[in-house]
Coordinates of C-alpha atoms in Angstrom, one line a residue:
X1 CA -4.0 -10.9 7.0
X2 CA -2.5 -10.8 3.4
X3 CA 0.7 -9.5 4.7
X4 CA 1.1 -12.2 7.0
X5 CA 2.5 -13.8 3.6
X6 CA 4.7 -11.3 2.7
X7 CA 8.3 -11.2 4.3
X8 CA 11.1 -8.9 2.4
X9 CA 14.3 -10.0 3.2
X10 CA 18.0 -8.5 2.0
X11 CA 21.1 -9.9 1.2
X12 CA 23.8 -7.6 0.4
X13 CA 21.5 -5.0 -1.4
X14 CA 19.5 -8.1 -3.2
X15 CA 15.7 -7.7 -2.6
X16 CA 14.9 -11.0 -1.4
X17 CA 10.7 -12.1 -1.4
X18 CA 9.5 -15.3 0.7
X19 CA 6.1 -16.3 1.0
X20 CA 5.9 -17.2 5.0
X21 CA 2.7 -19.5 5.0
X22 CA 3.2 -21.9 7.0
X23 CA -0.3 -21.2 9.3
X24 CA -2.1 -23.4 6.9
X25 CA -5.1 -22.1 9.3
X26 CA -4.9 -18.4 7.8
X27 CA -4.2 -19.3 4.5
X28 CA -6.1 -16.7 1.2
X29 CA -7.0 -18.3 -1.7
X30 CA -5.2 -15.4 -4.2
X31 CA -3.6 -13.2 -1.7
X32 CA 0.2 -14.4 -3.0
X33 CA -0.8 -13.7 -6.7
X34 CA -1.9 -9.9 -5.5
X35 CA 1.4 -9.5 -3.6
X36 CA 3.1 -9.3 -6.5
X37 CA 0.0 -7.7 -8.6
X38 CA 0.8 -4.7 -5.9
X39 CA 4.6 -4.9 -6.3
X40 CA 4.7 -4.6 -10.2
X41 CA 2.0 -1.9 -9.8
X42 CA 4.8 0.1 -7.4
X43 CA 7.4 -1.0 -10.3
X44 CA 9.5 -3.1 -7.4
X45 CA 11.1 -6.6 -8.7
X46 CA 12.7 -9.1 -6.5
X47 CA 15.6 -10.1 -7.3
X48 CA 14.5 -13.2 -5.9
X49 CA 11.3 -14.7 -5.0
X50 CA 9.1 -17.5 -5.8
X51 CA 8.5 -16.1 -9.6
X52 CA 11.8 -15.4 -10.1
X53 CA 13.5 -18.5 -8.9
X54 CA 17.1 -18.0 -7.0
X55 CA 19.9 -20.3 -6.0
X56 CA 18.2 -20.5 -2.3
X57 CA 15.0 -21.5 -3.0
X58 CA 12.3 -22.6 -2.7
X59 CA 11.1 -18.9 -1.3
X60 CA 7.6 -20.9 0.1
X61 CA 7.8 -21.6 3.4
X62 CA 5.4 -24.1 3.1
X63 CA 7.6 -26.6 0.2
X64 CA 10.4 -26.0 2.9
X65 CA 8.6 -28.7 5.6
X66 CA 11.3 -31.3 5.9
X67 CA 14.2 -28.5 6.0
X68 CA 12.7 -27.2 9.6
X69 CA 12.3 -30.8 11.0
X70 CA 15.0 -31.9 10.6
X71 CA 16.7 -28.8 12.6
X72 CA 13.6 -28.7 15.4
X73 CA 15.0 -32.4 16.2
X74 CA 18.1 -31.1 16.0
X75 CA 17.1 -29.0 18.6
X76 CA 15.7 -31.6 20.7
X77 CA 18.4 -33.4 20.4
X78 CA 20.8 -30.6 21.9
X79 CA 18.5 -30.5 25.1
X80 CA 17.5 -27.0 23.4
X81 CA 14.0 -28.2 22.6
X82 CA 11.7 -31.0 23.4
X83 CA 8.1 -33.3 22.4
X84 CA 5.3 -32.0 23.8
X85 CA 2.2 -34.1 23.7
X86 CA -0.4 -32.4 25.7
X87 CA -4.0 -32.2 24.3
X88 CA -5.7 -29.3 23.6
X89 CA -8.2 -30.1 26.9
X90 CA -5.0 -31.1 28.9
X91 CA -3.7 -27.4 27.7
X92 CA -7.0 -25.7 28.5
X93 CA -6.8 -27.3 31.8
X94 CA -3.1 -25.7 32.6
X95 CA -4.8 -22.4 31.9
X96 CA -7.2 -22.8 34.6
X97 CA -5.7 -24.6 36.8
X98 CA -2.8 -22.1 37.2
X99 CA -4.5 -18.9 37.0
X100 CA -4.2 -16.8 39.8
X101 CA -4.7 -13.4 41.1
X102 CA -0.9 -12.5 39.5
X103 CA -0.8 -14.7 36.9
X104 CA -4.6 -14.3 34.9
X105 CA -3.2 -16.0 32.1
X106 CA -0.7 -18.7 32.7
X107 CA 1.6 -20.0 29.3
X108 CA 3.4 -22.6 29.0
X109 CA 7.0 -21.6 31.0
X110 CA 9.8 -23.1 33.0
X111 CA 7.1 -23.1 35.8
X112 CA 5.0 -25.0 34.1
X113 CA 6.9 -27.1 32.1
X114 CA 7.7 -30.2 34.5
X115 CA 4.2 -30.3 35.1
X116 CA 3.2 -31.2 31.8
X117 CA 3.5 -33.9 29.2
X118 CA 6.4 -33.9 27.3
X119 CA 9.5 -34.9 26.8
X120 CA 11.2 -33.7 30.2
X121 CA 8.7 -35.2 32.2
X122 CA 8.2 -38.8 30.8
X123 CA 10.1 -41.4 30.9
X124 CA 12.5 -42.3 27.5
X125 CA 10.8 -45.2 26.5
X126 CA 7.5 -43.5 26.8
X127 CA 8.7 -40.7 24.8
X128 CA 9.7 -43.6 22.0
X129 CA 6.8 -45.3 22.2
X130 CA 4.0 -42.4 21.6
X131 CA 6.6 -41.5 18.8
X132 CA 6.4 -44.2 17.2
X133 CA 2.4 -44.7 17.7
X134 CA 2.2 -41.1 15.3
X135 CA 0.8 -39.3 18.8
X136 CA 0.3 -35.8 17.7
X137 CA 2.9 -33.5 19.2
X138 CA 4.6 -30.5 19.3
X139 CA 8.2 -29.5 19.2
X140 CA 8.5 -26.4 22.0
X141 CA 11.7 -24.4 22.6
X142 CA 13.5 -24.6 26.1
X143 CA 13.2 -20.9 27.1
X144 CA 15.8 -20.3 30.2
X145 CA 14.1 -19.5 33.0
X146 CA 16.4 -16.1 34.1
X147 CA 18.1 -15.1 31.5
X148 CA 18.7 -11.6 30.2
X149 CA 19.5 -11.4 26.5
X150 CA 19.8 -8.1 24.3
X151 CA 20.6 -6.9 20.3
X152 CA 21.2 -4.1 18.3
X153 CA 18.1 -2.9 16.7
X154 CA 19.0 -1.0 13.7
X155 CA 15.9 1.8 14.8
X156 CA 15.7 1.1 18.3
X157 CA 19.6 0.9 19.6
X158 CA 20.2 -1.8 22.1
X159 CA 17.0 -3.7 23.4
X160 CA 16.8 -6.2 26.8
X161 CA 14.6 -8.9 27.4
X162 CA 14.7 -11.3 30.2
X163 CA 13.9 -14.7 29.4
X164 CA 11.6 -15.1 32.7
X165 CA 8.9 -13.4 31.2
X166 CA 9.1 -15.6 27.4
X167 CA 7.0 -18.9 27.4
X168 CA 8.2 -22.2 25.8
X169 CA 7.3 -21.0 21.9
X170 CA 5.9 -23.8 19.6
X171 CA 8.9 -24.5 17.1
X172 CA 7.0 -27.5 15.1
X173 CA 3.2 -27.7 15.3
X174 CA 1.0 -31.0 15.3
X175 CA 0.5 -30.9 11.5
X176 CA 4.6 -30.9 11.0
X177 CA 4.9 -27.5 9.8
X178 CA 7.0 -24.9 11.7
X179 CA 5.7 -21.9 12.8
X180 CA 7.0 -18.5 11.7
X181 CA 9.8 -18.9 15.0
X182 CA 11.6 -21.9 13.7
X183 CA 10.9 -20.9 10.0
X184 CA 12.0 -17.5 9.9
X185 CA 15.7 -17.6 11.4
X186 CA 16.2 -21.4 9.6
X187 CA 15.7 -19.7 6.3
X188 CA 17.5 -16.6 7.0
X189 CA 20.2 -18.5 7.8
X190 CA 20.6 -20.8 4.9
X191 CA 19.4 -17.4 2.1
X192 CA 22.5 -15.9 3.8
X193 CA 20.3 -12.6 4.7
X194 CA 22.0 -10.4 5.9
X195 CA 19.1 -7.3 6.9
X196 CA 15.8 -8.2 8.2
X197 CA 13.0 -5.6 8.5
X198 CA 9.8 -6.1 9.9
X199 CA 7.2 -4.3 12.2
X200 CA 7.6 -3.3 15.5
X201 CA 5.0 -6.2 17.1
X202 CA 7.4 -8.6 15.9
X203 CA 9.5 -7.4 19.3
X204 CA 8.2 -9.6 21.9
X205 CA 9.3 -12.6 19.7
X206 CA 12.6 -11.3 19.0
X207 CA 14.2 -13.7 22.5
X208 CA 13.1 -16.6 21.0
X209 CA 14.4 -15.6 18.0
X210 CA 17.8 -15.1 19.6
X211 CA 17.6 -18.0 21.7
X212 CA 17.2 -20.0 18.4
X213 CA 19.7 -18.4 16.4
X214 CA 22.4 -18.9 19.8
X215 CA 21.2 -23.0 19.9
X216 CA 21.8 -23.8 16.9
X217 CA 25.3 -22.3 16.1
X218 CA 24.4 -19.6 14.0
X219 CA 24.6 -16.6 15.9
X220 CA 27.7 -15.0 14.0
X221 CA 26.0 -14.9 11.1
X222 CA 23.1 -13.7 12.5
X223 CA 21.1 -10.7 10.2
X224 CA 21.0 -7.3 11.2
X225 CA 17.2 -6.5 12.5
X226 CA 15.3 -3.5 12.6
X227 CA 11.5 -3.3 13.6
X228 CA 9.9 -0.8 11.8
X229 CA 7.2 1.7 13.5
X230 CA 3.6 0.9 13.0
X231 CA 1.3 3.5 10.9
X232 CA -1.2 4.2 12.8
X233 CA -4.9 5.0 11.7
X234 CA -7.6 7.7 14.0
X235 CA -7.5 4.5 16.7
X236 CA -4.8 2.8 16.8
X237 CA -2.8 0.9 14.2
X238 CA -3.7 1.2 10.9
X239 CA -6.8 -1.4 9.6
X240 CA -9.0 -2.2 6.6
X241 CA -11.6 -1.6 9.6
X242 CA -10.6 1.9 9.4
X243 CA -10.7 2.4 5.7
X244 CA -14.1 0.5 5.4
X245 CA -15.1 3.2 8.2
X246 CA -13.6 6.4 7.0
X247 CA -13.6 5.7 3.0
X248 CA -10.1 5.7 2.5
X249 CA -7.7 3.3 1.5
X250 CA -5.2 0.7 2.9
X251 CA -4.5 -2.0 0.4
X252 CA -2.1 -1.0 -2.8
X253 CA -5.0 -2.0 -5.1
X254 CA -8.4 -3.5 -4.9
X255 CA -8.8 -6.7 -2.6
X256 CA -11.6 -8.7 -2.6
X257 CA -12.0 -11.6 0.0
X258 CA -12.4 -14.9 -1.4
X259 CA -14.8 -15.9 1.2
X260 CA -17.3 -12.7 1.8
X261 CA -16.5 -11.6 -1.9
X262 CA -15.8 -7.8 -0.2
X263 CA -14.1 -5.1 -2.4
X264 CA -11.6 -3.3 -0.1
X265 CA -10.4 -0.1 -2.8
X266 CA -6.7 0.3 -3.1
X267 CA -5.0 3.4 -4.2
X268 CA -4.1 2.5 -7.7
X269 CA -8.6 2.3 -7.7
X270 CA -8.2 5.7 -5.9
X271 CA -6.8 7.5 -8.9
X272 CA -3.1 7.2 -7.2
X273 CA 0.2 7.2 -9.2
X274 CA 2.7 4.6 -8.1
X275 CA 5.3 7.1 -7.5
X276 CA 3.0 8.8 -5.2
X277 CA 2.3 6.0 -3.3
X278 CA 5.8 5.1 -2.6
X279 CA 7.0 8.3 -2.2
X280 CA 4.1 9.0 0.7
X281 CA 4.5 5.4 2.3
X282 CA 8.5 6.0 2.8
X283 CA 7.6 9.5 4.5
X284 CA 5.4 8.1 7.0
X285 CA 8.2 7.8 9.8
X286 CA 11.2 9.0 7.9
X287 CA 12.6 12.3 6.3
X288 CA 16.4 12.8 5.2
X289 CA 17.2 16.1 7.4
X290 CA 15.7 18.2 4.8
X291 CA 12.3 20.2 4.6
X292 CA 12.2 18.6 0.9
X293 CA 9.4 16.1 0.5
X294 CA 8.9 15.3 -3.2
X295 CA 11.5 12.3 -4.1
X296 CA 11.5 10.1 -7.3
X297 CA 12.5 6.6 -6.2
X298 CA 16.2 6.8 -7.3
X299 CA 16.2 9.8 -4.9
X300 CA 14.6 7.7 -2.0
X301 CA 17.5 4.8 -2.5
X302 CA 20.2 7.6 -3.0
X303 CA 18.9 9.4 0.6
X304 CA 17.7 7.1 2.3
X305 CA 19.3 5.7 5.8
X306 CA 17.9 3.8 8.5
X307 CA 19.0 6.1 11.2
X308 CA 16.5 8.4 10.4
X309 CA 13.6 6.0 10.5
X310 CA 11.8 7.1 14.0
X311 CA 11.3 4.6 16.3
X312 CA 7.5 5.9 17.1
X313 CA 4.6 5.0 14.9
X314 CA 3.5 7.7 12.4
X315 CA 0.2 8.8 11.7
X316 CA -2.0 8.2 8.4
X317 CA -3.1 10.9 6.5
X318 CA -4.9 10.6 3.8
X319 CA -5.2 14.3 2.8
X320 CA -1.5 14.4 2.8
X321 CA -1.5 11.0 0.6
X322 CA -3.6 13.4 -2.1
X323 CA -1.7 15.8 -1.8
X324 CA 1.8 13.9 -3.0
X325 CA -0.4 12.3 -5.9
X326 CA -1.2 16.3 -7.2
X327 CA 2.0 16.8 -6.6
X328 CA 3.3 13.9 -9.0
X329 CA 0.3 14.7 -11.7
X330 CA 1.8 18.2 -11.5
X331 CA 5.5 17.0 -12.4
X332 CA 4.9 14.6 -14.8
X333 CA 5.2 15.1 -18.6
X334 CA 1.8 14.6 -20.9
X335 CA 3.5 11.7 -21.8
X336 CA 3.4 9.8 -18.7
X337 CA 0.1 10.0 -18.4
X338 CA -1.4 9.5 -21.3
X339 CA -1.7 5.8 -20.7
X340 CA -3.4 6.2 -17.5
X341 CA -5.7 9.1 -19.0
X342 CA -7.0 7.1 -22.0
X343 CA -7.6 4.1 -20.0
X344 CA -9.6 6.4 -17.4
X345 CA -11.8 8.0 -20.6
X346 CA -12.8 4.6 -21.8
X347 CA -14.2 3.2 -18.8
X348 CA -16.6 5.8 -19.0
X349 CA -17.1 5.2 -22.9
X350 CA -15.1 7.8 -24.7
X351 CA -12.5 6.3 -26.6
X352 CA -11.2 6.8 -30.4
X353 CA -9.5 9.7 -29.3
X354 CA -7.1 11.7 -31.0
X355 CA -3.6 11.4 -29.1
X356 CA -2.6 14.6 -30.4
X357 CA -5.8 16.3 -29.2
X358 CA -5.8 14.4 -25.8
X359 CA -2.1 15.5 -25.0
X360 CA -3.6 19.3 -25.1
X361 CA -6.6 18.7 -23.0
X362 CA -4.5 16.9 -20.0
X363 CA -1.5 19.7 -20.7
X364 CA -4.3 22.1 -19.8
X365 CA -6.0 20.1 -17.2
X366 CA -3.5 18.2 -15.0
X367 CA -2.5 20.9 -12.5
X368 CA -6.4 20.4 -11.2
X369 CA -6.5 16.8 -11.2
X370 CA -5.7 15.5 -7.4
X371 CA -6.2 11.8 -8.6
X372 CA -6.2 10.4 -11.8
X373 CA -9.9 9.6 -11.9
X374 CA -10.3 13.9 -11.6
X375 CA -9.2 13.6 -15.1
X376 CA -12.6 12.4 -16.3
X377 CA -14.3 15.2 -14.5
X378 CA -11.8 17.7 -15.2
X379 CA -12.4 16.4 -19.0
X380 CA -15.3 15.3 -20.5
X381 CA -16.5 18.2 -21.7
X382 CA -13.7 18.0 -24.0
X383 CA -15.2 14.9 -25.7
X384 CA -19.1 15.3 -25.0
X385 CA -20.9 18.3 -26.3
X386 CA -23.1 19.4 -23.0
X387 CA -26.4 17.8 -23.0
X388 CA -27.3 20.1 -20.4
X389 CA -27.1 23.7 -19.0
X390 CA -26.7 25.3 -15.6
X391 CA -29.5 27.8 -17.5
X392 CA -30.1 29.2 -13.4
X393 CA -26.8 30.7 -13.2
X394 CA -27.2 32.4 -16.8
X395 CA -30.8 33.6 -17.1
X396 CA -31.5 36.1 -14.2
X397 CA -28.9 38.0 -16.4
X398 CA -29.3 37.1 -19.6
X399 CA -30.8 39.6 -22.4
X400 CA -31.3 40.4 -26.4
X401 CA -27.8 42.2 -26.3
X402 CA -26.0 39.2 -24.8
X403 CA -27.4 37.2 -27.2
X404 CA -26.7 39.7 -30.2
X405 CA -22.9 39.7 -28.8
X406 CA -22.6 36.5 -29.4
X407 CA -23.9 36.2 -32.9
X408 CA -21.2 38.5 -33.1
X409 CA -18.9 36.2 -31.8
X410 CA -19.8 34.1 -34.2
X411 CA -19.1 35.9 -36.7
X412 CA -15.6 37.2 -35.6
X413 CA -14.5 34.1 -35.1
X414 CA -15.3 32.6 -38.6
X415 CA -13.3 35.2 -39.7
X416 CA -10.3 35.1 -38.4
X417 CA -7.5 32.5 -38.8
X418 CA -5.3 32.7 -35.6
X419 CA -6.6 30.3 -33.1
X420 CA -5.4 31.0 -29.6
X421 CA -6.5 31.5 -26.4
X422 CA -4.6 35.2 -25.8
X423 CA -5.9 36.3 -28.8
X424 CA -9.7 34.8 -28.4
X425 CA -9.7 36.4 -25.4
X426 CA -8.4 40.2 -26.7
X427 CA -11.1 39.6 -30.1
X428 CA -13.7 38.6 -26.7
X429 CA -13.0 41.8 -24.6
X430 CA -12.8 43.9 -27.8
X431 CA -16.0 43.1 -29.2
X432 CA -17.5 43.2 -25.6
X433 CA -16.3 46.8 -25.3
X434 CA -17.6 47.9 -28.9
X435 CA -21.1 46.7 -27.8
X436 CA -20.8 48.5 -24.0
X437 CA -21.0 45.0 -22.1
X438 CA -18.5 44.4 -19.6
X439 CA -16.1 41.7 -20.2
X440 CA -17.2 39.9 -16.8
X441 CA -20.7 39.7 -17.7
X442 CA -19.9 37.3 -20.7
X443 CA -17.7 35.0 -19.6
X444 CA -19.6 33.4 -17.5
X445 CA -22.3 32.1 -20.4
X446 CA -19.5 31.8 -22.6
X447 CA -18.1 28.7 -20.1
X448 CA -21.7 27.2 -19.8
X449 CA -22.1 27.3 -23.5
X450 CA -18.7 25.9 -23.5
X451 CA -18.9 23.1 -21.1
X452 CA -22.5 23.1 -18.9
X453 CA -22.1 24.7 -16.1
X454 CA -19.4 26.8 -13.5
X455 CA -16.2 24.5 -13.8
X456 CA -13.0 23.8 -16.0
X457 CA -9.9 25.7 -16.9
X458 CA -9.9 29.3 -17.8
X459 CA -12.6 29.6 -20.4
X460 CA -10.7 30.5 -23.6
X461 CA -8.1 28.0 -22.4
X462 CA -11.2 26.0 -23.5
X463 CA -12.0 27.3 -26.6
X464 CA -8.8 27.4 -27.8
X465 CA -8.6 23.4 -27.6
X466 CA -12.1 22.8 -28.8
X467 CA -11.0 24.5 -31.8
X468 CA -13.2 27.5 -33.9
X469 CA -15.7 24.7 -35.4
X470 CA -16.9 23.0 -32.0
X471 CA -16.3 26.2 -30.4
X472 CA -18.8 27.9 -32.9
X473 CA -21.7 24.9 -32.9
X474 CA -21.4 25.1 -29.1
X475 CA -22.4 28.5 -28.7
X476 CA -24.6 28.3 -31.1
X477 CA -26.7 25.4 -29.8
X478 CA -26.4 27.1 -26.3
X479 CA -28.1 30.3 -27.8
X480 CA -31.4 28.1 -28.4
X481 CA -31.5 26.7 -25.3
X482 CA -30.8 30.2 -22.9
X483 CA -33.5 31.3 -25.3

């Protein structure tokens, strides 16, 4: 429902924004304010929006009320369009008194029309007078009643409708606000847009649309459409019913529903990096020719070209969707995500951190990290002494000469000055061999001394960031407890 709102627009390479709300019906408390939470989060600006201002605004649809009446009477004025004052019990009664065996659910058409009450079947004065009284009314397009009209989709080549099959489309609703019809191809005609993308179950209004845009004069300057495939979730198109039902996400960042006060998780809770994100989302349905599947955004604007989009919906994968994020952690400098890190490592309390010390642990960490949250995981150990031991995986093993080695250890390593991890590791092996242990047998207690139990980076990866002195009081606090 929140991207109901949300309508980008182009006009000669300018990213245009508009905030389409004029069902007043379906209307979030918040939901514009985290439309442009998620597009500064993806690093996307308009160049022209409601925040930003523009010389075509305003970009609500809703403080642009008296533009649309005053072309809807235009169009009723042009025989194009015309009152309709039937109640919603007189409607209700159309529907069953026209269903039939063919026609289960009958609309408002050129068959119906001229059996209703509106401006084509009363008389002008009539028409005048419950105008004048305020009577609530619509304004409903004239839809032809055999008429076959086509365009150009930009995905989809040329596309036919015939008009015998479209119903008489509410332009202006009771409450004097247009509905997205009338609103859509008014403002895209006076923004000057010149591309309009939107998803492929905006087709069946698209004759209406071109109806509209051929009544009132404008068809020359008509935009170029293309309707974009649908991703698609395990049934069907994509929902938050599906990621409520399969624990994945659908929203760019956390949504919560002002009404049921619902969290929906959004990637950027996920642990997902904003260039991830994009660069999964413009895969889904496109490729540039190439096996290649890893583009930085300047890339995706430098490739990219609508004739590759495919017309058929593509599926969600959330696996994939990880895997582009490890991907991105993979290629990005210490530097970029440092910021993400140390905000991750204070949520869970550990803060005051040394940058320089920090930049080592995620240099040695990041190629294991699928999302940024891994990074706590894949780190805390760094920043926490172990309060407790996997002792199950070390005693069945463990014995007075294991524990004399590494008193040894000890030793060796107070007394040395070089500090890293190729030499720990040959000082390690030597000393192992002097005392006839194998190598293999010591490493693992050396990583649960280290960090707890049987995870992390190579073990005297880990030592040699911990540094001699932690390196030292962790072993040797270790010793009493596998004691």
């Amino acid at each position: 429902m929140l991207y109901n709102y949300l309508f980008a627009r182009q006009r000669n390479g300018d990213f245009v924004l508009r905030i389409e709300d004029t069902d007043q019906t379906r209307y979030v408390p918040g939901a514009e304010e985290y439309i442009f939470d998620c597009l500064e989060w993806c690093g996307l600006k308009p160049d022209e929006s409601p925040l930003t201002g523009g010389e075509f605004g305003p970009y609500r649809q809703s403080e642009r009320k008296e533009i649309y009446r005053q072309y809807a009477e235009q169009l009723v004025k042009d025989g194009s369009a015309y009152y309709a004052f039937d109640t919603p019990e007189e409607l209700e009664k159309m529907r069953h008194d026209f269903k039939t065996e063919q026609n289960p659910s009958p609309q408002y058409d050129h068959s119906v029309r001229l059996k209703m009450k509106n401006s084509l079947t009363l008389e002008e004065g009539e028409v005048k007078k419950l105008l004048d009284a305020n009577t609530r009314h619509v304004i409903r397009i004239k839809v032809p009643e055999n008429e076959n009209i086509s365009f150009t989709d930009l995905i989809r080549g040329e596309v036919n409708f015939n008009t015998g099959n479209v119903d008489d489309k509410v332009l202006l609703k009771g409450d004097g606000m247009p509905t997205y019809h009338l609103a859509v191809v008014v403002d895209d005609y006076l923004m000057k847009i010149t591309h309009a993308f939107r998803g492929e179950e905006w087709l069946p209004s698209a004759p209406v649309h071109l109806l509209l845009w051929k009544y009132l004069g404008w068809q020359k300057d008509m935009p170029q459409w293309a309707h974009l495939p649908l991703i698609l979730g395990p049934n069907g198109k994509l929902s938050k019913r599906d990621a409520l039902k399969y624990g994945f996400p659908v929203f760019a960042t956390n949504w919560t529903d002002p009404k049921t006060g619902e969290l929906t998780e959004g990637f950027r809770e996920k642990g997902f990096l904003p260039a991830a994100f994009i660069n999964f989302l413009a895969l889904l349905g496109w490729n540039d020719g190439t096996e290649k599947e890893i583009f930085t955004i300047e890339e995706l604007i430098q490739k990219f070209s609508i004739e590759r989009v495919h017309s058929g919906g593509a599926k969600f994968d959330y696996e994939k969707a990880k895997w582009f994020n490890h991907e991105w952690i993979k290629r990005l400098e210490v530097s970029d995500l440092r910021f993400q890190v140390e905000g991750i490592l204070k949520e869970k309390g550990i803060d005051n951190i040394d940058r320089v010390y920090l930049d080592k642990v995620i240099a040695l960490i990041k190629d294991r990290c699928t999302l940024l949250t891994d990074f706590y995981d894949q780190s805390h150990f760094f920043f926490r002494t172990p309060g407790e031991y996997d002792l199950n995986a070390v005693r069945p093993k463990w014995n007075e000469g294991k524990k004399r080695f590494f008193q040894s250890f000890i030793e060796e390593i107070r007394a040395t000055d070089m500090w890293e991890s190729a030499f720990i590791e040959d000082g390690f092996k030597k000393l192992a061999m002097m005392q006839d242990i194998k190598p293999g047998e010591l490493q693992l207690p050396l990583r649960i001394m280290l960090v707890g139990g049987k995870f992390g980076p190579p073990v005297f990866d880990i030592s040699a960031v911990l540094g001699k002195g932690e390196t030292i009081q962790r072993i040797q606090k270790a010793l009493i407890a596998f004691s």
